[in-house]
Coordinates of C-alpha atoms and ligand atoms in Angstrom, one line a residue:
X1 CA -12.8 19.4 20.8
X2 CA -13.3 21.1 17.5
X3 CA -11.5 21.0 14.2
X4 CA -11.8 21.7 10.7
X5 CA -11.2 18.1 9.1
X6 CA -11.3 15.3 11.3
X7 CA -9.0 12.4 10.4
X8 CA -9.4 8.8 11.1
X9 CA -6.4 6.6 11.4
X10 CA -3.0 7.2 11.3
X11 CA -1.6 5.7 8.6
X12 CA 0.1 7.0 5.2
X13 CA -3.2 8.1 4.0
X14 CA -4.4 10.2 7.0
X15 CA -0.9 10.9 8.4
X16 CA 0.2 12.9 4.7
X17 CA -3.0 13.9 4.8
X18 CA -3.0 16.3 7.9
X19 CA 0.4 17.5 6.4
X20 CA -1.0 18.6 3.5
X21 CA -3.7 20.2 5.2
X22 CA -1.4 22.2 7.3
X23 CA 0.6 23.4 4.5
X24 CA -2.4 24.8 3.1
X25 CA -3.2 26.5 6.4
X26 CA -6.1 24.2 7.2
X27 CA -6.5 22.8 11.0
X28 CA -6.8 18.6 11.2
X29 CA -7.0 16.3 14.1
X30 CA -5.9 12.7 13.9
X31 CA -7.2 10.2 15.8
X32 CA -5.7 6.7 15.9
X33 CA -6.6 3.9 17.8
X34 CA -2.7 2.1 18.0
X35 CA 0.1 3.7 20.1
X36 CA 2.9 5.6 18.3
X37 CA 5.2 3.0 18.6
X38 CA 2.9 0.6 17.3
X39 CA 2.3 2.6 13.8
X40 CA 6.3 3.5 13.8
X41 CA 7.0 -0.1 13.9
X42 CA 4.3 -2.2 11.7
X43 CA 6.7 -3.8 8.8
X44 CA 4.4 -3.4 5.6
X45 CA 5.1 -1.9 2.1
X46 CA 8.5 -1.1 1.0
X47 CA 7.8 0.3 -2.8
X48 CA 7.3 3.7 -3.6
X49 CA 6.4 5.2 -7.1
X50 CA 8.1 8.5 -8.5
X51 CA 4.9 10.2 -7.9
X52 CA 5.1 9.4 -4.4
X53 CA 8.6 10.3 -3.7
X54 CA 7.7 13.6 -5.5
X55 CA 5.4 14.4 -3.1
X56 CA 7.1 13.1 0.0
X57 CA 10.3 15.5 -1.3
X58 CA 8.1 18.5 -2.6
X59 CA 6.0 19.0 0.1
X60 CA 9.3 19.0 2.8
X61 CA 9.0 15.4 4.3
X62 CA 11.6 13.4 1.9
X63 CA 15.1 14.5 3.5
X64 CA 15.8 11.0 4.9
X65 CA 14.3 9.4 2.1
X66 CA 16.3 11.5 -0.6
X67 CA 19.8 10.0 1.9
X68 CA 18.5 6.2 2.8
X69 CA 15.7 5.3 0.0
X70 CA 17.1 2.9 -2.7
X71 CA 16.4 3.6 -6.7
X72 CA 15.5 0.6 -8.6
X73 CA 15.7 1.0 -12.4
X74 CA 14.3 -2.2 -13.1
X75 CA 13.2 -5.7 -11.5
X76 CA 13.7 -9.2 -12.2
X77 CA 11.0 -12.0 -13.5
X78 CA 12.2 -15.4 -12.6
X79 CA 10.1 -18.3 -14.1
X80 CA 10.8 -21.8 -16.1
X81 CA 14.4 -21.5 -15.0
X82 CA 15.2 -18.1 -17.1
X83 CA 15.8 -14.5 -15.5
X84 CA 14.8 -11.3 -17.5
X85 CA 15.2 -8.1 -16.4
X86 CA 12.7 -5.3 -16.8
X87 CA 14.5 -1.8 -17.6
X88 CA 12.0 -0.1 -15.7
X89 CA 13.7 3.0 -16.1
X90 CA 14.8 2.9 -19.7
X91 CA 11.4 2.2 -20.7
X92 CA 9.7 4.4 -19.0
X93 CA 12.1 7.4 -17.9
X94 CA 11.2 6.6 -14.4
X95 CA 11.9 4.7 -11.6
X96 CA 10.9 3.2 -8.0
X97 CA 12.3 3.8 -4.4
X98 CA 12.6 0.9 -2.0
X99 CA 11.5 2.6 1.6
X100 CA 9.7 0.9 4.1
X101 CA 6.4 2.6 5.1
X102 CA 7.1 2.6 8.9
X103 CA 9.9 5.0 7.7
X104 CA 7.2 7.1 5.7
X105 CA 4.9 6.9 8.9
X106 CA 8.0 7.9 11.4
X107 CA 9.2 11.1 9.0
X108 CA 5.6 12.2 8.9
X109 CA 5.0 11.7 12.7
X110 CA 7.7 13.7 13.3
X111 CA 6.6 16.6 10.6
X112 CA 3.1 16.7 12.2
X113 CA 4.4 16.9 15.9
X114 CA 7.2 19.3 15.2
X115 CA 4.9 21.9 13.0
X116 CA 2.2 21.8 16.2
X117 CA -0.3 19.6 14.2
X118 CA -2.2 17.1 16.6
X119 CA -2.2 13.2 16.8
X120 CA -4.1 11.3 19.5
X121 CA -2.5 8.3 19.6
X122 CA -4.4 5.2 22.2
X123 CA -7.8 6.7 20.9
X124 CA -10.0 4.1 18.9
X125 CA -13.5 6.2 16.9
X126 CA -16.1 4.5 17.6
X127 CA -18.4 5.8 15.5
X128 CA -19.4 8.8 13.3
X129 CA -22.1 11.0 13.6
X130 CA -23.8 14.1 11.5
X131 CA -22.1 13.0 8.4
X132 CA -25.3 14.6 6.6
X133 CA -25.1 18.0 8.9
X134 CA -22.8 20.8 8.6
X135 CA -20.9 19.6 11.9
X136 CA -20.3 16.4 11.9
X137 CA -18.9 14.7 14.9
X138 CA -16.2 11.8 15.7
X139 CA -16.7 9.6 18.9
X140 CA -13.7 8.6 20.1
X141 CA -12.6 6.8 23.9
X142 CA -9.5 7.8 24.9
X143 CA -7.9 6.8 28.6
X144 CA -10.9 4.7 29.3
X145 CA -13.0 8.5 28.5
X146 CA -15.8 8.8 26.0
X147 CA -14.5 11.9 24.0
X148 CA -16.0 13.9 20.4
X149 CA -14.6 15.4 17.9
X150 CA -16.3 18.0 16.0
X151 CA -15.5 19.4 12.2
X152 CA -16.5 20.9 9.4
X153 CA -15.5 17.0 7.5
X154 CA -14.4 13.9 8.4
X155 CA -11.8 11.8 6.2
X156 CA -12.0 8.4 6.9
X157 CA -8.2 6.6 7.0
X158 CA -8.8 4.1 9.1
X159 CA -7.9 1.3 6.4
X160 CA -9.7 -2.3 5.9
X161 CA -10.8 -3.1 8.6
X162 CA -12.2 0.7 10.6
X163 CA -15.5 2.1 11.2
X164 CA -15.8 4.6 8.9
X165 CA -16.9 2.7 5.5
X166 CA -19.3 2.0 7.9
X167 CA -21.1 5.0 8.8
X168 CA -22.4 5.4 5.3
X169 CA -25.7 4.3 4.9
X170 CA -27.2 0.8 3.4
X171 CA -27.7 1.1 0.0
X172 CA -25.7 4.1 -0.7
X173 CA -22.1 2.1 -1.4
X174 CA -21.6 -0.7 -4.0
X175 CA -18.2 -3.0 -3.4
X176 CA -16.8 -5.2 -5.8
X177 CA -14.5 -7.4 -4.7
X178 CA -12.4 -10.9 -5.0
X179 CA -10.4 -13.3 -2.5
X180 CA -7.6 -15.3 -3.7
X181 CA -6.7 -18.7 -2.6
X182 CA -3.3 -17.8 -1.3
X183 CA -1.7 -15.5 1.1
X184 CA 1.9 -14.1 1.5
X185 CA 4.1 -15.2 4.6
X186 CA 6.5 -12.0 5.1
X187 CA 9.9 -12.2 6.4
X188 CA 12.3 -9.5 7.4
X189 CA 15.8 -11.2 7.8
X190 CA 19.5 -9.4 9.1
X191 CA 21.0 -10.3 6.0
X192 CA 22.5 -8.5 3.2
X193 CA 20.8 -8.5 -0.4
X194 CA 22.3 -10.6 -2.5
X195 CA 20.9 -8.7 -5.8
X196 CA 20.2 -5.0 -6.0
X197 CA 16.6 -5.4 -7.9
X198 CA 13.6 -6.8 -7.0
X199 CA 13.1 -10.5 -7.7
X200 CA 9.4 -11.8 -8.8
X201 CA 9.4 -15.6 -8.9
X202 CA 6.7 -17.5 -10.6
X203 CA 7.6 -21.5 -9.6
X204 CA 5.8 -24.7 -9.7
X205 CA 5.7 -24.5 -5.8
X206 CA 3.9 -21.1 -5.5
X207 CA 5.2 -17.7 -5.7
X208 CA 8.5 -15.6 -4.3
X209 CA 9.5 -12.0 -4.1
X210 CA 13.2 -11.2 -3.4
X211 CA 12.7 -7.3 -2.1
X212 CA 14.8 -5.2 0.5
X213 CA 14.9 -2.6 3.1
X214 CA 18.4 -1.4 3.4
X215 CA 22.3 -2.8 2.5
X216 CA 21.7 -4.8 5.7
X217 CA 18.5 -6.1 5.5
X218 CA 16.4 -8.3 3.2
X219 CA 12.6 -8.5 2.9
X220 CA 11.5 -11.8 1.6
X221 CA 7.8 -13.2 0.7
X222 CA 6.2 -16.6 0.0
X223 CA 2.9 -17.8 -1.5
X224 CA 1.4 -20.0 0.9
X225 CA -1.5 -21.5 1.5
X226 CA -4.6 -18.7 2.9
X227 CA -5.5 -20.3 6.2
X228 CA -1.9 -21.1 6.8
X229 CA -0.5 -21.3 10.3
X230 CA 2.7 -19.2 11.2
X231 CA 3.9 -22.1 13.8
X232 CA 4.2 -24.6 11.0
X233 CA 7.2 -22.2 9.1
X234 CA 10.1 -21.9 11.7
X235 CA 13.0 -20.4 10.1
X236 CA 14.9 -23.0 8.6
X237 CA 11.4 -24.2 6.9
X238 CA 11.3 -20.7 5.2
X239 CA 14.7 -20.8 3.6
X240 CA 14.3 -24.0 2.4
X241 CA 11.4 -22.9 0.3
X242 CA 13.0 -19.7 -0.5
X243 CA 15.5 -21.4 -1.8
X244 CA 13.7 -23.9 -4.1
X245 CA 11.9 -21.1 -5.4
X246 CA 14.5 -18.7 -6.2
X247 CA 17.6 -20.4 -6.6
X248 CA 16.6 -21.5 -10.0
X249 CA 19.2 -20.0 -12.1
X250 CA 22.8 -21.5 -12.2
X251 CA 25.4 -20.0 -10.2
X252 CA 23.1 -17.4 -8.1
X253 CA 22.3 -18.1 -4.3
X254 CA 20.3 -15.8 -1.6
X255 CA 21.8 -14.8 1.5
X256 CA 20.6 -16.1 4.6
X257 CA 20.6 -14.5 8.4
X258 CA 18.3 -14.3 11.3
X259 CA 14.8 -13.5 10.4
X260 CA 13.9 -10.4 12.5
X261 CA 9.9 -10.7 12.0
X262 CA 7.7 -12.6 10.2
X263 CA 3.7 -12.1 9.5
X264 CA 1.0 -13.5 7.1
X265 CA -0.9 -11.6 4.9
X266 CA -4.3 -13.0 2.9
X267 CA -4.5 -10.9 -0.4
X268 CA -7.5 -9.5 -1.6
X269 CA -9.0 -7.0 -3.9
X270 CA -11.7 -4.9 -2.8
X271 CA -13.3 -1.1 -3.8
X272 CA -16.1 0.4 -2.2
X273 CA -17.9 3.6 -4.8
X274 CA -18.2 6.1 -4.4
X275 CA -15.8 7.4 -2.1
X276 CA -17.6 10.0 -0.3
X277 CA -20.9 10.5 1.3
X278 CA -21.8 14.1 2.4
X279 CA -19.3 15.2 4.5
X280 CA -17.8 11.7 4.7
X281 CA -14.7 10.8 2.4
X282 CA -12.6 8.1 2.0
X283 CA -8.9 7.5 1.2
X284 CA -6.6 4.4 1.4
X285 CA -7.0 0.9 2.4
X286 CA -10.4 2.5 3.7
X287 CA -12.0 2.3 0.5
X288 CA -10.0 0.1 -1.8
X289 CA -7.7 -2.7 -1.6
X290 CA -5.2 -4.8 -3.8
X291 CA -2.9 -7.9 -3.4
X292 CA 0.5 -6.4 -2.9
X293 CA 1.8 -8.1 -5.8
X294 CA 1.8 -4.8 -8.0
X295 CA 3.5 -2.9 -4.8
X296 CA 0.7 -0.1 -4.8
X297 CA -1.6 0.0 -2.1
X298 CA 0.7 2.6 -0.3
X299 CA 0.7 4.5 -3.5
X300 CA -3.0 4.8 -3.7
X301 CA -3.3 5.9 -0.2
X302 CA -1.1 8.7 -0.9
X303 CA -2.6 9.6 -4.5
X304 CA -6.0 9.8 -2.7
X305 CA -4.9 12.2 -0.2
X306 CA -2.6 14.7 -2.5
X307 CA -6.0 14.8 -4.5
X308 CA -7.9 15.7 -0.9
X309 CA -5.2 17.7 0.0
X310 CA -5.7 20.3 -3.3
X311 CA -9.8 20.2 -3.1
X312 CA -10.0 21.0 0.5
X313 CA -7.8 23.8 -0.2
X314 CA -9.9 24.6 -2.8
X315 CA -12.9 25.0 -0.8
X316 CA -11.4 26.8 2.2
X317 CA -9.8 29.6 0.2
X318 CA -12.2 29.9 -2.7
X319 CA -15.4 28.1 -1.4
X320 CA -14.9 26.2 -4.6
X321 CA -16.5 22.8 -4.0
X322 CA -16.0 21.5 -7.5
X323 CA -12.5 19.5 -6.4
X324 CA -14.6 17.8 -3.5
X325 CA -17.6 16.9 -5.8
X326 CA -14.8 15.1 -8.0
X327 CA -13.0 13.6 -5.7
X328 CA -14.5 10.1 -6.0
X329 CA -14.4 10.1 -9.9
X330 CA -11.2 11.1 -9.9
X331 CA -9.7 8.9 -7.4
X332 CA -11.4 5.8 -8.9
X333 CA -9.8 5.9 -12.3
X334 CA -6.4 5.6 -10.7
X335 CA -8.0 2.8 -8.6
X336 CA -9.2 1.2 -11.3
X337 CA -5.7 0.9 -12.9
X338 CA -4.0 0.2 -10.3
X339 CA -7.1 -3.1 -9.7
X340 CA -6.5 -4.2 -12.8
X341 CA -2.6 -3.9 -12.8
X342 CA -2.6 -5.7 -9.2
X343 CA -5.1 -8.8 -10.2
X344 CA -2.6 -9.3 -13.7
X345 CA 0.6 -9.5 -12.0
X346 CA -0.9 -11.4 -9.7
X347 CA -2.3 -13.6 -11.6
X348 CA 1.0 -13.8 -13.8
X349 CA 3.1 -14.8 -11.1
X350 CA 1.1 -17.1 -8.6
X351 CA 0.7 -20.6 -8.5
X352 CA -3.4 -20.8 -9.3
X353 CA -6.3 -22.9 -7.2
X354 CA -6.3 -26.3 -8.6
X355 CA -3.5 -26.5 -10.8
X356 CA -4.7 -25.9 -13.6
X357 CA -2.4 -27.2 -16.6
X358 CA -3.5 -24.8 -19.3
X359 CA -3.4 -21.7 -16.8
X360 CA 0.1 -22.5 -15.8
X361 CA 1.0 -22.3 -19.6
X362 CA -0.6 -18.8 -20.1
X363 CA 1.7 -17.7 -17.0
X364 CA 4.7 -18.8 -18.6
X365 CA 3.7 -17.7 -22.5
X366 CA 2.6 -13.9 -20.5
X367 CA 5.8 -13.9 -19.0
X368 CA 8.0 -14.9 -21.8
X369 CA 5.8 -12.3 -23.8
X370 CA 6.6 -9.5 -21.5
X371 CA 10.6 -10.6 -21.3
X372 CA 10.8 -10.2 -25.3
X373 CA 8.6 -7.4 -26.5
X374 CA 8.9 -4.0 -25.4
X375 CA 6.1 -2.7 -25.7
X376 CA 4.4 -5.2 -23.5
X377 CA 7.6 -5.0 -21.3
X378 CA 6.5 -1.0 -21.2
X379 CA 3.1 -1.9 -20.4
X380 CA 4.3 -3.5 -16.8
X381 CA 7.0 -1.3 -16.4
X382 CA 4.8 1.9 -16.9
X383 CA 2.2 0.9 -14.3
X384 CA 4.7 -0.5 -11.9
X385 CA 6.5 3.0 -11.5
X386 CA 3.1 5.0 -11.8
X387 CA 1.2 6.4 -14.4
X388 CA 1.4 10.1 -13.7
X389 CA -2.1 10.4 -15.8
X390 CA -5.0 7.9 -15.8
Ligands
RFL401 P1 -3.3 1.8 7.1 O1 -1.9 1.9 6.9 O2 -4.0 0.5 7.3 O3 -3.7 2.8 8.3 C1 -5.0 2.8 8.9 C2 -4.8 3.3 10.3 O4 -6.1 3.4 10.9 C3 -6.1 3.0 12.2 N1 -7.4 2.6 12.6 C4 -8.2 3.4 13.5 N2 -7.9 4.5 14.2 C5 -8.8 5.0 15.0 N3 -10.0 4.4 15.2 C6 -10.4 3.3 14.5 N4 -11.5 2.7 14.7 C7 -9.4 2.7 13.6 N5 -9.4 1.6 12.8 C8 -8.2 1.6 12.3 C9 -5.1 1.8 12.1 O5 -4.5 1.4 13.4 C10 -4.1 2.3 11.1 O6 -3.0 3.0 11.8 O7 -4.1 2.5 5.8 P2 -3.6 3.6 4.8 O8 -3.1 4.8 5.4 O9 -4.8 3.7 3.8 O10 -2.4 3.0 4.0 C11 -2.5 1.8 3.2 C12 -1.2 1.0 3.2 O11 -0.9 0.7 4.6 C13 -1.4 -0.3 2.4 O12 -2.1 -0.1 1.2 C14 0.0 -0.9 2.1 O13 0.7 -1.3 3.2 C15 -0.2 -2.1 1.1 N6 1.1 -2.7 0.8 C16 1.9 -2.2 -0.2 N7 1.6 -1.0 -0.8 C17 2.5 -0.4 -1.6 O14 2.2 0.7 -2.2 N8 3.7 -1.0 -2.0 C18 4.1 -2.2 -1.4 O15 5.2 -2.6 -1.7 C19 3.2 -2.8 -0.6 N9 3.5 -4.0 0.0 C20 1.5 -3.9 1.4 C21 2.7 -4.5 1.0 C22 0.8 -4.4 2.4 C23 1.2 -5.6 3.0 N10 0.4 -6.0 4.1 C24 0.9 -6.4 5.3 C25 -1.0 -5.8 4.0 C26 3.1 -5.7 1.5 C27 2.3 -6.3 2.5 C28 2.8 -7.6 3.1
PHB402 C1 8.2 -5.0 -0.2 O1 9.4 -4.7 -0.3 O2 7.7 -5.1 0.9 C2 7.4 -5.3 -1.4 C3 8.0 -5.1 -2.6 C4 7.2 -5.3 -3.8 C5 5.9 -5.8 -3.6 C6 5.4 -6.0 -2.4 C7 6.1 -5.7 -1.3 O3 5.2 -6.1 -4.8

């Protein structure tokens, strides 16, 4: 099998990537090692910036996204029994759409299949080879069958925890990285919204987020502990605590139904540099991660690739290389931002390892800060919906 970029992984990152390539005329195959319905259905992020609904609409993949996404013009900050609202929106002219990223992956899945473009689905890369040669070449098993996968370049979308960070040499990538001493417990519940913004909740007993999906269907998270078991929260356990952490202004109560899924996720931050080695690059969760607090890992994956997307085109129809050559620099200073904007809000809105007195006062004198002065209140809100430069 031969191809002119090889794509590992399936995800936002490699799925708009092959898109992009096609538009510019330029063949992809994309290998990914989970069945279609298993990508179509994994409940994940649900924030998009207006640079990514830009591109999602500009590049012919944001019909159903234009009819079903939900604008936000602001969010909420709940702490020390107040509620202020960020005017995201007036702030910043800008705004945020609440789509869930299975629907990104299904509406670029079907874009892919119905313009031709190729997806093996079931087929797990094993490893890379002739990263450093002009042809490199993807092993993949497919049906039990040892299969390859040759290319001009191989983009590596096969998020935290794939093989292709991997095939770069010792000593040629540095990563910086931190752990927090929390993770998120996710639930998606068959019940209406009861606010039409975003809700982040700093409280004594850890963290909440108040988010959506739909008029029908809410998408609620809670700090718990990292190494927490999922057994120990059945349902009625989770709206207790959802309650106690968001019910904390007078008069205002969540909605409740049947919790339709429910998952734990340990937050991290992590970047890998550079990302690219000879004919190797890197986009998404692949390379760089943050705690979903800031809503933008899906927003990096797809920044990454609409930068991809413009160099490769650059160097099929011009043999201009300089785009690729860039790519890592360039990528990284978004990165960068959206590291530093993810560890802040984080660190804002959690409750922190060992209870710390002091810290717990900074929270609440950060937060207060950013509900009274507008230009900090810009600061978040600027960030939150995307910087178009960095
Ligand atoms: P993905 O989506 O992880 O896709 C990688 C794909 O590669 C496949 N794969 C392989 N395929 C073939 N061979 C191998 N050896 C392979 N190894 C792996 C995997 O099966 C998978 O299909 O990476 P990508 O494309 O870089 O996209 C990144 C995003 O998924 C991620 O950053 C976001 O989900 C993060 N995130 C959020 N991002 C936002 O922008 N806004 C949000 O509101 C937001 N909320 C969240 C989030 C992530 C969360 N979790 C569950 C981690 C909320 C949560 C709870
Ligand atoms: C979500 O709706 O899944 C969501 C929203 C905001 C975040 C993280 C996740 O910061």
């Amino acid at each position: 099998m031969r191809t002119q970029v090889g794509i590992v992984g399936a995800g936002p990152a490699g799925l708009m990537l092959s898109h992009l390539l096609h538009r510019h005329g330029i063949e992809s195959v994309v290998l990914e090692s989970r069945s279609r319905d298993h990508v179509e259905h994994r409940v994940r992020a649900g924030v998009l910036e207006q640079g990514s609904v830009d591109l999602l609409c500009r590049t012919g993949v944001g019909e159903r996204l234009r009819r079903e996404g939900l604008r936000h013009e602001g969010i909420e900050l709940r702490f020390a029994g107040e509620s202020h609202r960020v005017p995201m929106t007036e702030l910043t002219g800008r705004a945020i759409t609440v789509y869930g990223q299975q629907e990104v992956v299904k509406d670029l899945i079907a874009a892919r299949l119905a313009a031709g473009g190729t997806i093996h689905f079931d087929a797990e890369v094993l490893r890379l080879a002739g990263l450093n040669s002009a042809e490199p070449v993807v092993h993949f098993r497919r049906d039990g069958r040892d299969e390859e996968l040759r290319c001009d370049f191989v983009v590596g979308c096969d998020g935290f925890h794939g093989v292709s960070r991997g095939a770069v040499p010792e000593g040629v990538l540095t990563s910086y990285e931190r752990t927090y001493p929390f993770a998120w417990l996710g639930v998606l519940a068959a019940a209406a919204p009861a606010v039409e913004e975003l809700i982040y909740a700093n409280h004594e007993r850890g963290f909440a987020l108040y988010s959506m999906r739909s008029p029908e269907i809410s998408r609620l998270y809670l700090q718990v502990a990292p190494d927490e078991d999922i057994t120990r929260w059945p349902d009625e356990r989770i709206w207790a605590e959802l309650r106690a952490r968001l019910e904390t202004v007078p008069g205002w109560s969540l909605n409740e139904g049947p919790i339709l899924e429910k998952s734990i996720t340990p937050m991290r931050s992590f970047v890998v540099e550079p990302m690219q080695w000879e004919r190797l690059f890197l986009a998404g969760d692949a390379v760089h991660i943050v705690p979903p607090t800031g809503a933008k890992g899906m927003n990096l994956a797809l920044a990454d690739v609409a930068l991809l997307g413009d160099a490769f085109a650059a160097w099929y129809d011009r043999a201009d290389a300089e785009l690729l050559t860039n790519y890592s620099a360039t990528a990284l200073r978004r990165v960068w931002r959206a590291q530093h904007f993810s560890w802040w809000m984080t660190s804002m809105l959690h409750r922190l390892a060992g209870d710390d007195p002091y810290e717990a006062k900074l929270q609440t004198a950060t937060l207060r800060y950013v509900a009274t002065s507008r230009g900090y209140a810009t600061s978040l809100a600027e960030n939150y919906v995307g910087l178009p430069e960095v």
